[in-house]
Short mmCIF file of N, CA and C in Angstrom, two decimals:
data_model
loop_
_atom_site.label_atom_id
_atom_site.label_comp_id
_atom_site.label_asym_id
_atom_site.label_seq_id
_atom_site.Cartn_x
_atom_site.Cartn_y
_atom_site.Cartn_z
N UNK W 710 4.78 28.73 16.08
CA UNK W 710 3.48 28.49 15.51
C UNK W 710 3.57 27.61 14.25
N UNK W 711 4.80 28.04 13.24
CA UNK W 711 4.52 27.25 11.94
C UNK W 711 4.72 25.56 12.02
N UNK W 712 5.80 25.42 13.43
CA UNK W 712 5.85 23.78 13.82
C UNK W 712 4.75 23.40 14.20
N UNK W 713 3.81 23.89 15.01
CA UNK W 713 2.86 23.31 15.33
C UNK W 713 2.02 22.93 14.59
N UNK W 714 1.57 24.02 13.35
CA UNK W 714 0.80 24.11 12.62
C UNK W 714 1.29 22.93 11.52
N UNK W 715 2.38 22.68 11.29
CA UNK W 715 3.11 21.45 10.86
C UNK W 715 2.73 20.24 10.97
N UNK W 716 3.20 19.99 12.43
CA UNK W 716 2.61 18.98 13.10
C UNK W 716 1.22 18.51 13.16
N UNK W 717 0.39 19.37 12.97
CA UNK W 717 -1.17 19.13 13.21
C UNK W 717 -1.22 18.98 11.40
N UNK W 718 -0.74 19.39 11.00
CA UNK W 718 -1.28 19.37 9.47
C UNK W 718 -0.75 17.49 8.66
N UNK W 719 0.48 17.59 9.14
CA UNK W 719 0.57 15.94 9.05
C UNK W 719 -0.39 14.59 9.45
N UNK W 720 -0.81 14.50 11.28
CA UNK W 720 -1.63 14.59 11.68
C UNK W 720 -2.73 13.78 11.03
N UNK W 721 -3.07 15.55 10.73
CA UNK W 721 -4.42 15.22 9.89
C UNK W 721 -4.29 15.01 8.55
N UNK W 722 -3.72 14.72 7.80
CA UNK W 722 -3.19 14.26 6.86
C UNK W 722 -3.19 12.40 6.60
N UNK W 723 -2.65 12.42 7.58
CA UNK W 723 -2.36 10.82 8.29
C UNK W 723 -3.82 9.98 8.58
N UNK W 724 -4.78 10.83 9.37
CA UNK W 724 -5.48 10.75 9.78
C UNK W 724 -6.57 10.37 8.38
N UNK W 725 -6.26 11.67 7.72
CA UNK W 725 -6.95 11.22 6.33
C UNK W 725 -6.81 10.09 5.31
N UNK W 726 -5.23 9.73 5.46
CA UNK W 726 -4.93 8.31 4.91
C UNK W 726 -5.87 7.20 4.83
N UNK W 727 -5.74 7.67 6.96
CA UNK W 727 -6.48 6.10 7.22
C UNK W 727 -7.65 5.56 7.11
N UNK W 728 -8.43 6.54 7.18
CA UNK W 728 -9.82 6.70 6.52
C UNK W 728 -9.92 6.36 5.53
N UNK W 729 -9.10 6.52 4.37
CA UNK W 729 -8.86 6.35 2.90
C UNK W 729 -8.74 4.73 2.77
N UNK W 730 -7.80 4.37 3.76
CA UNK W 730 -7.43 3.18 3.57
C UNK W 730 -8.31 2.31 4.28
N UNK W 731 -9.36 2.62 5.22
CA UNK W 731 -10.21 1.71 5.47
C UNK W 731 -11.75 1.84 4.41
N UNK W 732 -11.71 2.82 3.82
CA UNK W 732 -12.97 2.95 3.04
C UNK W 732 -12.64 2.13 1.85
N UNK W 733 -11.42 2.02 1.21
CA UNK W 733 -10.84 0.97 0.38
C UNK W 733 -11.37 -0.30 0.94
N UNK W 734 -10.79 -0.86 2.09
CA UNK W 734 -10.53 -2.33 2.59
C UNK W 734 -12.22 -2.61 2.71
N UNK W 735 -12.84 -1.58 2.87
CA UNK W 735 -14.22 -2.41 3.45
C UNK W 735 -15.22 -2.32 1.86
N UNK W 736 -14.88 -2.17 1.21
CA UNK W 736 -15.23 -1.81 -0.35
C UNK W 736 -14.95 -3.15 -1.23
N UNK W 737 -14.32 -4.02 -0.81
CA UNK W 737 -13.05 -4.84 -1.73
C UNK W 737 -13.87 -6.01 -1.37
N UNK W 738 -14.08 -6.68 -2.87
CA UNK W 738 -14.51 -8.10 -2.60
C UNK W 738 -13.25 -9.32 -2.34
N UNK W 739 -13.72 -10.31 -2.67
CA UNK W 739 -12.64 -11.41 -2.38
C UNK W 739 -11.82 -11.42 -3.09
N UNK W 740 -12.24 -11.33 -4.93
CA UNK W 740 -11.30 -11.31 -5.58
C UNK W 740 -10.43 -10.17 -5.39
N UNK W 741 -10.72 -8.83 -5.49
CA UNK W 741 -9.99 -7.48 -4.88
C UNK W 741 -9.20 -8.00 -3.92
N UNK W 742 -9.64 -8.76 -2.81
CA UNK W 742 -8.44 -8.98 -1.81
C UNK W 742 -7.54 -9.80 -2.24
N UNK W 743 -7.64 -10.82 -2.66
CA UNK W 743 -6.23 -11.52 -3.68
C UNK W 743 -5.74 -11.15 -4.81
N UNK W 744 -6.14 -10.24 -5.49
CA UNK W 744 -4.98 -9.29 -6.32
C UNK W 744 -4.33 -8.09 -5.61
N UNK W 745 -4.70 -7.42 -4.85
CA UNK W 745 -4.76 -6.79 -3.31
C UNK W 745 -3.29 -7.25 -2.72
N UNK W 746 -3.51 -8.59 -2.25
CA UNK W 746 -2.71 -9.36 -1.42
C UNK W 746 -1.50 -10.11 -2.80
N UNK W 747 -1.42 -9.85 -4.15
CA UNK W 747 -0.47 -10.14 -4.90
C UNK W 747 0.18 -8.72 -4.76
N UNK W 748 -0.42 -7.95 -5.10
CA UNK W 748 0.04 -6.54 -5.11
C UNK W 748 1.26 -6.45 -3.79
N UNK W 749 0.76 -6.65 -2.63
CA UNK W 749 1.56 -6.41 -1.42
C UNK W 749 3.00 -7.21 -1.44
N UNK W 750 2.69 -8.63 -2.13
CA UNK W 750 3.84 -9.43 -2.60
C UNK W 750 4.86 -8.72 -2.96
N UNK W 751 4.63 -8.23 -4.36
CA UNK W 751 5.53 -7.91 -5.28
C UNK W 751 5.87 -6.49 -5.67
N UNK W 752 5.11 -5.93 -3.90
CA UNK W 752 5.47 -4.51 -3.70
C UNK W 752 6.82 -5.00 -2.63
N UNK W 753 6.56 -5.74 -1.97
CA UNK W 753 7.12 -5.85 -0.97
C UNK W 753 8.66 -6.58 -1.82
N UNK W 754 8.25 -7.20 -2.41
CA UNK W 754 9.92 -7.69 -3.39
C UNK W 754 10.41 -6.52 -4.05
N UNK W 755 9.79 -5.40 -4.84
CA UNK W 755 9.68 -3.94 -5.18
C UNK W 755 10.71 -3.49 -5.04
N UNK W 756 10.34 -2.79 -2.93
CA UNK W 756 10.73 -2.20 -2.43
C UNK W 756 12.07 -2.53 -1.93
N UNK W 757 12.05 -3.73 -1.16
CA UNK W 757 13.46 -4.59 -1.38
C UNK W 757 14.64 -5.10 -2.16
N UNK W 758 14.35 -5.13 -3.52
CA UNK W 758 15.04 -5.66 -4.57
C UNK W 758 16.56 -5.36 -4.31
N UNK W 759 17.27 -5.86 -5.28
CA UNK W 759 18.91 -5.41 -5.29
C UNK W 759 18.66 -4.84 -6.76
N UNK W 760 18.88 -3.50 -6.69
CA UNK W 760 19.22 -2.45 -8.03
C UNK W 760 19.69 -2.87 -8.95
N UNK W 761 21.03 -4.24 -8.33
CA UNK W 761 21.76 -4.85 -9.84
C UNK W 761 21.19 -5.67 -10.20
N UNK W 762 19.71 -6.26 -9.66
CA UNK W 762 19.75 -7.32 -10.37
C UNK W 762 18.63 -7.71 -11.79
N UNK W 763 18.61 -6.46 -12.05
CA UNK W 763 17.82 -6.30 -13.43
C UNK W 763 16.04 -5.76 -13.00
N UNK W 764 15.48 -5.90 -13.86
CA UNK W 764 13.70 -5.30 -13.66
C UNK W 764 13.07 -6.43 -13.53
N UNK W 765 13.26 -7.09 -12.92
CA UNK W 765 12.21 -8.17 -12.89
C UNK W 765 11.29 -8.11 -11.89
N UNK W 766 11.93 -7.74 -10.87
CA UNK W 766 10.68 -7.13 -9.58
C UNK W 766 10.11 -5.53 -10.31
N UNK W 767 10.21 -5.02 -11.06
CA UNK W 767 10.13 -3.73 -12.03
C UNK W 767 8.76 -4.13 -12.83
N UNK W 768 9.15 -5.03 -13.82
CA UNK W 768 8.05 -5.56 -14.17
C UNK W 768 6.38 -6.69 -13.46
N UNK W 769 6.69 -7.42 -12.61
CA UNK W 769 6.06 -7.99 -11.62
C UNK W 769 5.18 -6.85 -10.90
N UNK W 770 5.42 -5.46 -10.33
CA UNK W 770 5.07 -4.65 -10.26
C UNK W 770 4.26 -4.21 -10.82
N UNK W 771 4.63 -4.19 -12.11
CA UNK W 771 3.97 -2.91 -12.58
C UNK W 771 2.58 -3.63 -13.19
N UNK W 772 2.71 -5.16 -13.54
CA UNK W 772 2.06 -6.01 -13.81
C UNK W 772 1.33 -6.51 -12.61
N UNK W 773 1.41 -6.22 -11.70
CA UNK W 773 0.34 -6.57 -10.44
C UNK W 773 -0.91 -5.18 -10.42
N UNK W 774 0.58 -4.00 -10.29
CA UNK W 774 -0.46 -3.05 -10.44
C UNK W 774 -1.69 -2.80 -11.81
N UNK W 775 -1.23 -2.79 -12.73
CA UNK W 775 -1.95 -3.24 -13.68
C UNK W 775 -3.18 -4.16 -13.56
N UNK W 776 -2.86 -5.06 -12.82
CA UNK W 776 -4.18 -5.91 -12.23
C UNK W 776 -5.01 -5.75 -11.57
N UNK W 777 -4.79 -4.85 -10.82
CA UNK W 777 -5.42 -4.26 -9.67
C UNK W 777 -5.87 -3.60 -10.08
N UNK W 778 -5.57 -2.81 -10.72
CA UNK W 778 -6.36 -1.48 -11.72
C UNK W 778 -7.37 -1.78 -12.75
N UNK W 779 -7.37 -2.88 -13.49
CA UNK W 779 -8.40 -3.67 -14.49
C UNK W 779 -9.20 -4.56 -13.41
N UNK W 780 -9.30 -4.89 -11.93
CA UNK W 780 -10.43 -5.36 -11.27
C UNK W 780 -10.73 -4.09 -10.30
N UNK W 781 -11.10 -3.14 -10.65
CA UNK W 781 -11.13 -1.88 -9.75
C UNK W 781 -10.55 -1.11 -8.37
N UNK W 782 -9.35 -2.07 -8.16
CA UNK W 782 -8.82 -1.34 -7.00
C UNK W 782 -8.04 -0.31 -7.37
N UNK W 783 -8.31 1.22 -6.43
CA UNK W 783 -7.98 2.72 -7.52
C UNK W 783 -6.44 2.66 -7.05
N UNK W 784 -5.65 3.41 -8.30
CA UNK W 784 -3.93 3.16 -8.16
C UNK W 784 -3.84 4.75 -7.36
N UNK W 785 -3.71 4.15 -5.97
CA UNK W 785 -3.22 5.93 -5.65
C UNK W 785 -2.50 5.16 -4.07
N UNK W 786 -2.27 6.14 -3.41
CA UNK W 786 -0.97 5.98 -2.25
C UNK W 786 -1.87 5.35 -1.14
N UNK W 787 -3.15 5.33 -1.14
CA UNK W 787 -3.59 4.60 -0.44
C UNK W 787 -3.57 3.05 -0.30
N UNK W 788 -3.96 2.80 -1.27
CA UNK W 788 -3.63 1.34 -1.93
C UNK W 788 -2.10 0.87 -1.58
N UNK W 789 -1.18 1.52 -1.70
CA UNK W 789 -0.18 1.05 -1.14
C UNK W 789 0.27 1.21 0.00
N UNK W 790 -0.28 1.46 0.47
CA UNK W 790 -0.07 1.98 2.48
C UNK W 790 -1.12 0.55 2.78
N UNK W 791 -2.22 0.33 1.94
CA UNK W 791 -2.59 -1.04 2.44
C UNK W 791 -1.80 -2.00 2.16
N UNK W 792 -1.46 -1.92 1.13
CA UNK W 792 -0.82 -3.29 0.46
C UNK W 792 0.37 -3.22 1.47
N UNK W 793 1.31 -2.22 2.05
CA UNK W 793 2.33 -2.40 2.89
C UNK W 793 1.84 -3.34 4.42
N UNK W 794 0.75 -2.77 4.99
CA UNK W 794 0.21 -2.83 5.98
C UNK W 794 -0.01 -4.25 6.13
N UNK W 795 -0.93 -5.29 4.46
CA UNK W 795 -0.92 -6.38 4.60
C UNK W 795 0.45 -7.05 5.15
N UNK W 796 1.57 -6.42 4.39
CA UNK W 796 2.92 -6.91 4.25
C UNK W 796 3.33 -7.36 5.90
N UNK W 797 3.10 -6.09 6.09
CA UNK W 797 3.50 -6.26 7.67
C UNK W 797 3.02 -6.89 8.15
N UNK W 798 1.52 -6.79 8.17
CA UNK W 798 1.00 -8.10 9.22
C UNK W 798 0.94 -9.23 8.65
N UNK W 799 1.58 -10.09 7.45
CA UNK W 799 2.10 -10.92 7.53
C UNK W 799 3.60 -11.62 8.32
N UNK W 800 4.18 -10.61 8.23
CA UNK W 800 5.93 -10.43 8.60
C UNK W 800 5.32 -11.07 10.55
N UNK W 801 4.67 -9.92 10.96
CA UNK W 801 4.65 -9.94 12.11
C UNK W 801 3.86 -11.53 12.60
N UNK W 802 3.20 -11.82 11.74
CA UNK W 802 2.19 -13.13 12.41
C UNK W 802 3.66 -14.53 11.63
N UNK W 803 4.29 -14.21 10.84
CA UNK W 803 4.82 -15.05 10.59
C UNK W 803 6.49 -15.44 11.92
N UNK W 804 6.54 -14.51 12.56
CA UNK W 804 7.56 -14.18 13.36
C UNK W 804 6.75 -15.03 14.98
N UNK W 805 5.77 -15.20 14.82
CA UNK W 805 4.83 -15.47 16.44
C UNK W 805 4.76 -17.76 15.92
#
């Protein structure tokens, strides 16, 4: 029972994300979408970086987010499940 109950609780969890993350996307003006779409940049350099090679993707970060946050896009895990999502479907359309 407690796996199941697991499983369904993720789920819907997930489920709640996405909702989250489309009530964001359809909310967002133009400018929102190009600080939005910087954000995904320099999340995406972020997440990738090499550890040795100092804070500079550290700062770029934190300075995107910062931006995003002074033109109203809200700083929470949603926002970055979009900003990944852009990531990807760049990756993927750039690969075609």
């Amino acid at each position: 029972m407690t796996h199941d109950y697991t499983t369904f609780e993720r789920w819907r969890t997930r489920q709640s994300e996405r909702a989250r993350i489309a009530e964001i996307a359809a909310g967002l003006d133009r400018f929102q979408w190009w600080v939005l779409e910087d954000l995904a940049d320099v999340r995406q350099a972020f997440l990738s970086r090499d550890r040795t090679s100092g804070d500079e993707e550290v700062r770029a970060f934190v300075a995107a987010r910062d931006a995003a946050t002074r033109v109203a896009i809200p700083d929470e895990l949603a926002v970055y499940r979009l900003a990944d999502q852009i990531g990807r479907d760049r990756d993927r359309h750039a690969l075609m």
